[in-house]
Tab-separated table of C-alpha atoms and ligand atoms in Angstrom:
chain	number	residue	atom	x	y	z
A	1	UNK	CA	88.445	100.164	71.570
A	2	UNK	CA	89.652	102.323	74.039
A	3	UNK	CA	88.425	102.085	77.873
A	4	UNK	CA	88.606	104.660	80.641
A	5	UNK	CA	92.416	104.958	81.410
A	6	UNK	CA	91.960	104.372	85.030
A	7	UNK	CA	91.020	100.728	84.166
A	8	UNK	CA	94.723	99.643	82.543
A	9	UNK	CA	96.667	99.493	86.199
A	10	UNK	CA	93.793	96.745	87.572
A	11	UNK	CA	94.258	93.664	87.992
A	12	UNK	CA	90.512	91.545	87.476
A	13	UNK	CA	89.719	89.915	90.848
A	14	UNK	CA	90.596	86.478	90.948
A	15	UNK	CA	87.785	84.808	92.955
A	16	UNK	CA	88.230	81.461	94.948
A	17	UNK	CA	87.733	78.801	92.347
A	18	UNK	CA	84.131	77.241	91.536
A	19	UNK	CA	83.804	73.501	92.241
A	20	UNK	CA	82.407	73.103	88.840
A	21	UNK	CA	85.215	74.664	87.481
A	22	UNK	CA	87.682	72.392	88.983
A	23	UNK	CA	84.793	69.463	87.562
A	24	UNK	CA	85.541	70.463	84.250
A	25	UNK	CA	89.280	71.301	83.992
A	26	UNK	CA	90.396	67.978	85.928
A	27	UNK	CA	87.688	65.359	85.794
A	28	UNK	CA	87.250	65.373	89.075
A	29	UNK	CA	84.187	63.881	90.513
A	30	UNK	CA	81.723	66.688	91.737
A	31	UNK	CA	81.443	64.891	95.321
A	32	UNK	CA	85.167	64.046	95.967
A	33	UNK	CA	86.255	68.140	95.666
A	34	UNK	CA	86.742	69.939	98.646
A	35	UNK	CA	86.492	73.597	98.758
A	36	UNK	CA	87.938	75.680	100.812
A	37	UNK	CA	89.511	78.593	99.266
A	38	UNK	CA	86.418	81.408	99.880
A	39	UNK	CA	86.410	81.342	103.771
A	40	UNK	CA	82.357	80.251	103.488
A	41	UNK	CA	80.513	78.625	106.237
A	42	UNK	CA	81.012	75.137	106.010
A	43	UNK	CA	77.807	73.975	107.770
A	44	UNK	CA	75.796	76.390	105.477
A	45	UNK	CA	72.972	78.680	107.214
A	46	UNK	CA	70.345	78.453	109.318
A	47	UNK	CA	67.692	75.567	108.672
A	48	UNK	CA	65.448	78.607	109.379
A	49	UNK	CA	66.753	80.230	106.303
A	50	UNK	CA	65.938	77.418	103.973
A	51	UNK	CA	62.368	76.690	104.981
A	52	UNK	CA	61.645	80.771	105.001
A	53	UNK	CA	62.742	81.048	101.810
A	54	UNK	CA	60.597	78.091	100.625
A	55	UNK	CA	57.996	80.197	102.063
A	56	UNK	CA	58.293	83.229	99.780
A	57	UNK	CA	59.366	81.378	96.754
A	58	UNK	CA	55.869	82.011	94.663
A	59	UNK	CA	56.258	85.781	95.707
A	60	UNK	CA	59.236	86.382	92.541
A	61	UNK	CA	57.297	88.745	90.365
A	62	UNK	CA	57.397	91.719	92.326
A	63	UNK	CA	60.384	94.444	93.099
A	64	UNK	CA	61.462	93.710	96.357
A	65	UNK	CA	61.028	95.830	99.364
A	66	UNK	CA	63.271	98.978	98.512
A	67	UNK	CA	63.199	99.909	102.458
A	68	UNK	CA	64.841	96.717	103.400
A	69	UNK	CA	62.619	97.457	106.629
A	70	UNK	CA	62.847	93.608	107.828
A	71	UNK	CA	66.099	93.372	107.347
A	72	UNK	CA	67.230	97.200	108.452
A	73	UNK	CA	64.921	96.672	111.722
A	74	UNK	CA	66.403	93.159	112.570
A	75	UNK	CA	69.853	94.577	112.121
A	76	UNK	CA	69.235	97.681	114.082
A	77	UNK	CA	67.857	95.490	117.037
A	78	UNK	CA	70.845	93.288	117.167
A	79	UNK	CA	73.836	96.132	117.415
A	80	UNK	CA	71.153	98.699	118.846
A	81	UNK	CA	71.639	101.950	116.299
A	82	UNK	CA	69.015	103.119	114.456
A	83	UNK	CA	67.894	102.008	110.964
A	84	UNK	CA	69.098	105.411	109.060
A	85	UNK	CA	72.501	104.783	109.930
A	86	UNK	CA	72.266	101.371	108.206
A	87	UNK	CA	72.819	100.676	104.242
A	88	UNK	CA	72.406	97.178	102.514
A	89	UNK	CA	74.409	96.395	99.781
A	90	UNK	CA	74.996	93.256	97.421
A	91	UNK	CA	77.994	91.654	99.929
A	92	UNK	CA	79.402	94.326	102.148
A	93	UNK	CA	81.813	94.736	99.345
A	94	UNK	CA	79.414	96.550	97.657
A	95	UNK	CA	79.140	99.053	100.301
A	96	UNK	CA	82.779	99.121	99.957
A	97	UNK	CA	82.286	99.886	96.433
A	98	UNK	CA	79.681	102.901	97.432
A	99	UNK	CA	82.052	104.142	100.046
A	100	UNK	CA	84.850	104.925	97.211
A	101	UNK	CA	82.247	106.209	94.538
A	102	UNK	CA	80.916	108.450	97.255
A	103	UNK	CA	84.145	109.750	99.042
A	104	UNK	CA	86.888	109.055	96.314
A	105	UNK	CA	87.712	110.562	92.920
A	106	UNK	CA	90.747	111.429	90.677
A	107	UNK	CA	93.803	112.152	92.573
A	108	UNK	CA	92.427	111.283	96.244
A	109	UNK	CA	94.698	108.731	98.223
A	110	UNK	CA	93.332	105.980	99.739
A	111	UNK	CA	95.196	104.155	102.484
A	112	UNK	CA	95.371	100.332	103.371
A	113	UNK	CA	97.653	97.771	104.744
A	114	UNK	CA	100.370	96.374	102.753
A	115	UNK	CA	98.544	92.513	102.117
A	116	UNK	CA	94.806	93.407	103.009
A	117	UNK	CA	91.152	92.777	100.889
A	118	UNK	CA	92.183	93.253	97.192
A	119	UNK	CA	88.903	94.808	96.560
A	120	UNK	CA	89.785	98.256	98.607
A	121	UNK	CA	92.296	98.626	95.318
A	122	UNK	CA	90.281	97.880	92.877
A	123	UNK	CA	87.345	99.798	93.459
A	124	UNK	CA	89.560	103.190	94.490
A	125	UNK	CA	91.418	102.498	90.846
A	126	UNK	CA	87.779	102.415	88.929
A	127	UNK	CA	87.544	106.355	90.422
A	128	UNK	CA	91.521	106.926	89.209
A	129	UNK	CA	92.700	107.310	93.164
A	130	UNK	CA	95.918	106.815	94.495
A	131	UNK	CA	96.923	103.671	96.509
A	132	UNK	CA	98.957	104.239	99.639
A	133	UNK	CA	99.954	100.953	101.738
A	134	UNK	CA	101.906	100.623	104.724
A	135	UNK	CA	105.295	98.164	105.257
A	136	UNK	CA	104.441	95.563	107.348
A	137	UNK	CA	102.153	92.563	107.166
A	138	UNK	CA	100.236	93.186	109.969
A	139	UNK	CA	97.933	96.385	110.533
A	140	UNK	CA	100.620	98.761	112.599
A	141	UNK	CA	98.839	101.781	113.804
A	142	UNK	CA	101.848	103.770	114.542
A	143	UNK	CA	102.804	103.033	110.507
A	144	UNK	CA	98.914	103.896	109.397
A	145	UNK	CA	99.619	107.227	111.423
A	146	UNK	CA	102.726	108.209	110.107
A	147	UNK	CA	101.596	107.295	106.683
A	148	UNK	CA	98.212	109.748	107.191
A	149	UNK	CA	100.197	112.538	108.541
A	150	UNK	CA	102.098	112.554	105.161
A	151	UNK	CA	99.085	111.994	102.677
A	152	UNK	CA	96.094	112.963	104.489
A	153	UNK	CA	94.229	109.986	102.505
A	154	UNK	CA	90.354	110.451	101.866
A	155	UNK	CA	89.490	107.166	102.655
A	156	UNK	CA	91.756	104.644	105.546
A	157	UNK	CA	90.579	100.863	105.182
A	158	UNK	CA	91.054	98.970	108.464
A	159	UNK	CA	90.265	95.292	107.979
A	160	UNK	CA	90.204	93.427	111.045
A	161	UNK	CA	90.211	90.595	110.981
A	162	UNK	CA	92.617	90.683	108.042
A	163	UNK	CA	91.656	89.054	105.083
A	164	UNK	CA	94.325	87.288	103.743
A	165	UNK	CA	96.191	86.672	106.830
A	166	UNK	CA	93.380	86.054	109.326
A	167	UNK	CA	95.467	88.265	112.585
A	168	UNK	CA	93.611	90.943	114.272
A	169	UNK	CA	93.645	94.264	115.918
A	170	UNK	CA	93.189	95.321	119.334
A	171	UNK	CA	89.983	97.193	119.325
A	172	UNK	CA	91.815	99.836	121.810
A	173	UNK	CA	95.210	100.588	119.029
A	174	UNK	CA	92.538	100.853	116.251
A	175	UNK	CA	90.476	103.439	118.334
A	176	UNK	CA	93.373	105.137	119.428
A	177	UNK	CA	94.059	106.000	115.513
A	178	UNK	CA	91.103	106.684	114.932
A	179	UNK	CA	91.173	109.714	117.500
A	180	UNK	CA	93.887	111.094	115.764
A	181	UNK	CA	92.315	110.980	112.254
A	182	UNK	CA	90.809	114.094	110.837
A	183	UNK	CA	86.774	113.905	110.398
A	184	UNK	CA	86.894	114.892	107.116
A	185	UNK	CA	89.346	111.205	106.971
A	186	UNK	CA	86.536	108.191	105.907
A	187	UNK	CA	87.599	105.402	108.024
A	188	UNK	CA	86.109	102.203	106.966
A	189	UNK	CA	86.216	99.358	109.412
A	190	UNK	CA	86.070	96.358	107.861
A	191	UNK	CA	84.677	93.741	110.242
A	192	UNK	CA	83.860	90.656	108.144
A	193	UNK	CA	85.127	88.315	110.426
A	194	UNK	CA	84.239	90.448	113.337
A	195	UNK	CA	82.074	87.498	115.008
A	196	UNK	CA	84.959	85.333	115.135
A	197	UNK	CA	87.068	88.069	116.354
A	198	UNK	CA	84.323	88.381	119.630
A	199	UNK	CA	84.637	84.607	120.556
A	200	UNK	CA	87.846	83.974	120.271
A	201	UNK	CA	88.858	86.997	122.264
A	202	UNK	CA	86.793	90.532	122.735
A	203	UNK	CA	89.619	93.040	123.182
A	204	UNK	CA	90.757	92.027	119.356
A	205	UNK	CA	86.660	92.937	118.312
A	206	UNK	CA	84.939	95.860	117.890
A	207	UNK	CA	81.071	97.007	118.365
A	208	UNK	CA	79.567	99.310	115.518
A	209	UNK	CA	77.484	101.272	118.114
A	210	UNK	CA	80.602	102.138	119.967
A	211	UNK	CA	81.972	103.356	116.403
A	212	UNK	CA	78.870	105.411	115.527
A	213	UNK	CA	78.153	106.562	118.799
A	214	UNK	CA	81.659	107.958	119.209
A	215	UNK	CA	83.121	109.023	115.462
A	216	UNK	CA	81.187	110.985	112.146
A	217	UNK	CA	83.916	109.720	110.451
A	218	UNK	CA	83.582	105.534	110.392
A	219	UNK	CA	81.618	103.285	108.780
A	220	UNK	CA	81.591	99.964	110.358
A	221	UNK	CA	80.839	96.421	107.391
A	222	UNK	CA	79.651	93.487	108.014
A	223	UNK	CA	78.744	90.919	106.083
A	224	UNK	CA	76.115	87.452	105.731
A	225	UNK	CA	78.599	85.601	103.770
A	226	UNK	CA	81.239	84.589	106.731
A	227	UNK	CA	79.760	83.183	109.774
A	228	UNK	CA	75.815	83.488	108.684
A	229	UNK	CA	77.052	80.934	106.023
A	230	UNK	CA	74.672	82.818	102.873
A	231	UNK	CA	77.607	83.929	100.982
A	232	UNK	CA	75.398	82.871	97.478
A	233	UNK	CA	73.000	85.422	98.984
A	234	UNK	CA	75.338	88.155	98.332
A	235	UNK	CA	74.312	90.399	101.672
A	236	UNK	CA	76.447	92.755	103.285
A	237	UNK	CA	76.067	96.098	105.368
A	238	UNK	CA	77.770	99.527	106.397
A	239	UNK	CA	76.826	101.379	109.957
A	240	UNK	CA	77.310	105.056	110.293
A	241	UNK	CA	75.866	108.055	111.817
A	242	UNK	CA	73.396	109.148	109.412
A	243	UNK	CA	75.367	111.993	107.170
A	244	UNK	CA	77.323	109.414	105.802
A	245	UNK	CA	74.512	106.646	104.851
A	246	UNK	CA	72.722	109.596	103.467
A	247	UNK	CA	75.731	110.319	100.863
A	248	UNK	CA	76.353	106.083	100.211
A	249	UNK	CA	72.897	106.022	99.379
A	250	UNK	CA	73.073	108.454	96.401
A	251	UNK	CA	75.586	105.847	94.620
A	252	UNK	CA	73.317	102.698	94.973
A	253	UNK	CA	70.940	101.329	92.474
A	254	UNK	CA	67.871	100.822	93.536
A	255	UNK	CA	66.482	97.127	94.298
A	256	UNK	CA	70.235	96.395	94.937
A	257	UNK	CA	68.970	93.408	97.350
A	258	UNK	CA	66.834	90.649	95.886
A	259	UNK	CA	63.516	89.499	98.094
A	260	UNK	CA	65.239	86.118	98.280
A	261	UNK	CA	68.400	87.554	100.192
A	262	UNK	CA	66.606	89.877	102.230
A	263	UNK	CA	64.408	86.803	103.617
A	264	UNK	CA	67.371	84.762	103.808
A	265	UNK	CA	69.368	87.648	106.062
A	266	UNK	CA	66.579	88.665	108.016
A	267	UNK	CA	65.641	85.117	109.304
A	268	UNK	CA	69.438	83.826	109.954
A	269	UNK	CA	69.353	87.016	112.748
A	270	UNK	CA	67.199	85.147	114.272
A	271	UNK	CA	69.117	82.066	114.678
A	272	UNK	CA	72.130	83.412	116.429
A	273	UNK	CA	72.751	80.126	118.013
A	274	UNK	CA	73.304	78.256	114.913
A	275	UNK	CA	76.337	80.767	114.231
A	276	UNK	CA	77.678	80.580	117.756
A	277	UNK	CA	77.933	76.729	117.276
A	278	UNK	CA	79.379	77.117	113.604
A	279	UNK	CA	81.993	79.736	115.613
A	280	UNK	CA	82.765	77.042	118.372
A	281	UNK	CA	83.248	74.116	115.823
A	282	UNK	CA	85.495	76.197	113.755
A	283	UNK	CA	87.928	77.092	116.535
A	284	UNK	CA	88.005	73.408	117.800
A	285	UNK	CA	89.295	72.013	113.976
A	286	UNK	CA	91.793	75.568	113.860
A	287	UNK	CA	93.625	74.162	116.743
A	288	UNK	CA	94.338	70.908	114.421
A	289	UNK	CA	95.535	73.118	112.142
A	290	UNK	CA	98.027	74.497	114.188
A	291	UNK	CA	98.816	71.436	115.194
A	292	UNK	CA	99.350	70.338	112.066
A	293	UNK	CA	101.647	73.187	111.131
A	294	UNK	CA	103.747	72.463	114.043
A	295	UNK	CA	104.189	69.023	113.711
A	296	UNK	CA	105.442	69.849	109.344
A	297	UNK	CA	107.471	72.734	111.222
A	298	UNK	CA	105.408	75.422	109.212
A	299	UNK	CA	104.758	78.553	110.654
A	300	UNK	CA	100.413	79.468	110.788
A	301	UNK	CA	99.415	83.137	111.153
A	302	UNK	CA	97.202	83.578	114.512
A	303	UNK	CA	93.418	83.555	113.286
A	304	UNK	CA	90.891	85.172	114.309
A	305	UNK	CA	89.228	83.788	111.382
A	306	UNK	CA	87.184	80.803	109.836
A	307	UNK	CA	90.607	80.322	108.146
A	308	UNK	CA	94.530	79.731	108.694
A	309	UNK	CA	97.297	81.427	106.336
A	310	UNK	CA	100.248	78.542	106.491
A	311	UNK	CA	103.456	80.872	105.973
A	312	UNK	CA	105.456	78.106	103.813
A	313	UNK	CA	109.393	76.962	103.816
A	314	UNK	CA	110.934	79.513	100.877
A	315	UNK	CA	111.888	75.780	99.035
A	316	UNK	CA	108.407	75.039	99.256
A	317	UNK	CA	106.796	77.074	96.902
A	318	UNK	CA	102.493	78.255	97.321
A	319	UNK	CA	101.817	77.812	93.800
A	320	UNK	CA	102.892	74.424	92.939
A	321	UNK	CA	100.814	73.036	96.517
A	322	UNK	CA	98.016	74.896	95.335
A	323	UNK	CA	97.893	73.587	91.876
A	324	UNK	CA	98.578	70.180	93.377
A	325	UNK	CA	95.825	70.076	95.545
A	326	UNK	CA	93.450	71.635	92.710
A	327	UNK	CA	94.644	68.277	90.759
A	328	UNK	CA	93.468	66.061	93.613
A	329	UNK	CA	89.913	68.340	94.206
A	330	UNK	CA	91.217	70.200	97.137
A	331	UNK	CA	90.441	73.928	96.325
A	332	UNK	CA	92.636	76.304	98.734
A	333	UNK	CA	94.269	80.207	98.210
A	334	UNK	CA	97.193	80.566	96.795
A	335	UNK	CA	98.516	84.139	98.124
A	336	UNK	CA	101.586	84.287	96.043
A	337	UNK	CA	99.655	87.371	93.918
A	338	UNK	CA	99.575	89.029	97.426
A	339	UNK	CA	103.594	88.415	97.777
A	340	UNK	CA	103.281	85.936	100.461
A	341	UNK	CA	104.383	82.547	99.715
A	342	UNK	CA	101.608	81.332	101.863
A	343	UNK	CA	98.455	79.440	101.249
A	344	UNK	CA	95.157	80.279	102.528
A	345	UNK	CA	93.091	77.728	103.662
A	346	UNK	CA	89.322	78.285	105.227
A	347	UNK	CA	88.914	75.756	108.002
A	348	UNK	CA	85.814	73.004	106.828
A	349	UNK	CA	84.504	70.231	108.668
A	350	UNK	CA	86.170	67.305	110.273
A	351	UNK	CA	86.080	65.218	107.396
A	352	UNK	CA	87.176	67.948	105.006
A	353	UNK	CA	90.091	69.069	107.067
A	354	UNK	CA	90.929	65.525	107.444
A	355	UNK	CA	91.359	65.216	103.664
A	356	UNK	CA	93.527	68.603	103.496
A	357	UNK	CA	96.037	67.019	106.051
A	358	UNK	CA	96.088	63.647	104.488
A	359	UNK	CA	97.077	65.793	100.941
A	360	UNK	CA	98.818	68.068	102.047
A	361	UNK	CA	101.147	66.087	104.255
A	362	UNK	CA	103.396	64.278	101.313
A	363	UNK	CA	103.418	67.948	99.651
A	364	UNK	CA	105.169	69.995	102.651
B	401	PLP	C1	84.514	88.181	102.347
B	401	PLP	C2	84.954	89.565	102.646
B	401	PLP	C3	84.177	90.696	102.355
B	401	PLP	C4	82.921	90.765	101.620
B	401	PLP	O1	82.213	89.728	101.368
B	401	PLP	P1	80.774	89.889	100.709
B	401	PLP	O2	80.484	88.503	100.317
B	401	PLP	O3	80.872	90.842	99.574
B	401	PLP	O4	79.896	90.418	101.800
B	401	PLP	C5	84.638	91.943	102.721
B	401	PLP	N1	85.795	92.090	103.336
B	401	PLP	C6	86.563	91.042	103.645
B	401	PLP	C7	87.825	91.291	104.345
B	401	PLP	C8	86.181	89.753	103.298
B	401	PLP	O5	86.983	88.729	103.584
């Protein structure tokens, strides 16, 4: 059978390995694997979540609330915008898939950064557009602008935090490009990490009101599945002024949120100080990463993350540590598909980081 042509130059996602996959390929005792390859919340959510969603659990029967008014009103209330410049989609990267279906098509460019979220690519492929990536590792602005100039891109993807690498951008150099960029230019803002990015340092976050407030152009995502620890919840969210909701709402499916999730967002907002503590904890075990790193003589990306990208020796080589982990349960990222020879590693809990070192240590 033949499939829609634009489909032959993807590449299928490759998603962080399941722990019962890794139970059935090696044998490995369910208990004894560690995983942390998908940058999830290692203390889970909100005991709030779990006993509100006990609550509701006879309630399955019936659609869900369409209006996602809970949810929409709790969100508005925390960054202060209003609820029609909010959308809710399944993960925020389904509002990254809305953004291309609504903005893209045949022919349009879309521009990202040369190792950045693999799903930007995949979803501007589906609608046959044209990828565009800058040189360097690291989001340069000066490079992004240069490389606009010349294509005029639909669509600019902006992911800071960077996914795989973990650095960030100063909130001023990203606004700065922004100024320059056309408003018929969709700049998506990809802030998945974003409450990281605020404790470790503010200059390197940005607020979605200031975005909305200031350009018609951006849409700001954020996502439950990070810090709020419900990534099996699949909740994510886009802010923009109005116009551009409006047109992201003609691509979604209706009931694209299940009650379940929308509880289970709604009521971790409310328990902010779980996440703060989560944030704390996680920057506390990064600096024995880095210490790690230095002591092996490996050189670690600066994160602004829940994870560290080790930049490996060119004799030792990503792939083989990654597959020798997997054989001793310890799940991480292997970013050799991304051309680093790097490994990806979301930072766990004391005793889970504790088993990374004492694994890793004979392998590097
Ligand atoms: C995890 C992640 C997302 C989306 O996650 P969802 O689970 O779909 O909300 C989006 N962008 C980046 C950079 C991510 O790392």
């Amino acid at each position: 059978m033949k499939f829609n042509s634009a489909l032959e130059s993807i590449k299928t996602y490759e998603a962080g390995k399941p722990i019962e996959l890794v139970v059935r390929e090696y044998g490995i005792d369910k208990d004894s694997i560690v995983k942390l390859a998908s940058n999830e919340n290692p203390f889970g959510c909100s005991p709030k979540v779990k006993e509100a969603i006990h609550a509701i659990v006879d309630n399955m029967s019936l659609y869900p609330d369409d209006s996602m008014v809970k949810l929409k009103t709790a969100l508005s209330s925390k960054y202060a915008i209003q609820n029609n410049e909010l959308i809710i989609g399944a993960g925020s990267d389904q509002v990254i898939e809305f953004a291309i279906h609504a903005k893209a098509h045949a022919g349009s460019k879309v521009l990202m950064n040369s190792v950045t979220f693999a799903m930007y690519e995949i979803y501007a492929k589906q609608v046959g557009a044209k990828i565009i990536r800058t040189a360097s590792r690291e989001h340069k602005m000066d490079e992004f602008y240069a490389l606009y100039c010349e294509h005029k891109p639909s669509i600019v993807f902006l992911c800071t935090p960077n996914n795989p690498t973990g650095d960030g951008l100063l909130a001023e150099e990203m606004l700065s490009f922004i100024e320059k960029v056309d408003s018929d230019t969709l700049v998506v803002v990809d802030g998945a990490y974003m409450e990281y990015a605020r404790f470790k340092n503010p200059s390197f976050a940005v607020e979605p009101r200031d975005l909305v407030e200031k350009f018609d152009n951006v849409l700001f995502l954020g996502t439950f599945s990070k810090a709020y620890g419900l990534g099996g919840m699949r909740v994510g969210y886009g802010i923009a002024q109005a116009p551009i909701i409006e047109a992201l709402y003609k691509v979604r499916p209706p009931f694209n949120i299940t009650t379940l999730s929308l509880e289970a967002a709604s009521v971790a907002l409310e328990d902010e100080a779980f996440v703060q503590e989560c944030i704390a904890d996680n920057f506390k075990e990064m600096a024995r990463y880095e210490d790690f790193a230095r002591s092996k003589g490996i050189d670690v990306i600066e994160s602004y993350t829940n994870f560290v990208t080790l930049l490996l020796p060119e004799e030792k080589n990503s792939s083989k540590i990654a597959q020798e982990l997997l054989k001793k349960g310890m799940i991480v990222r292997d970013l050799s598909s991304y051309g680093l020879n790097a490994i990806r590693v979301t930072v766990g809990t004391t005793v889970q980081n504790n088993r990374f070192f004492e694994l890793t240590n004979p392998l590097v």
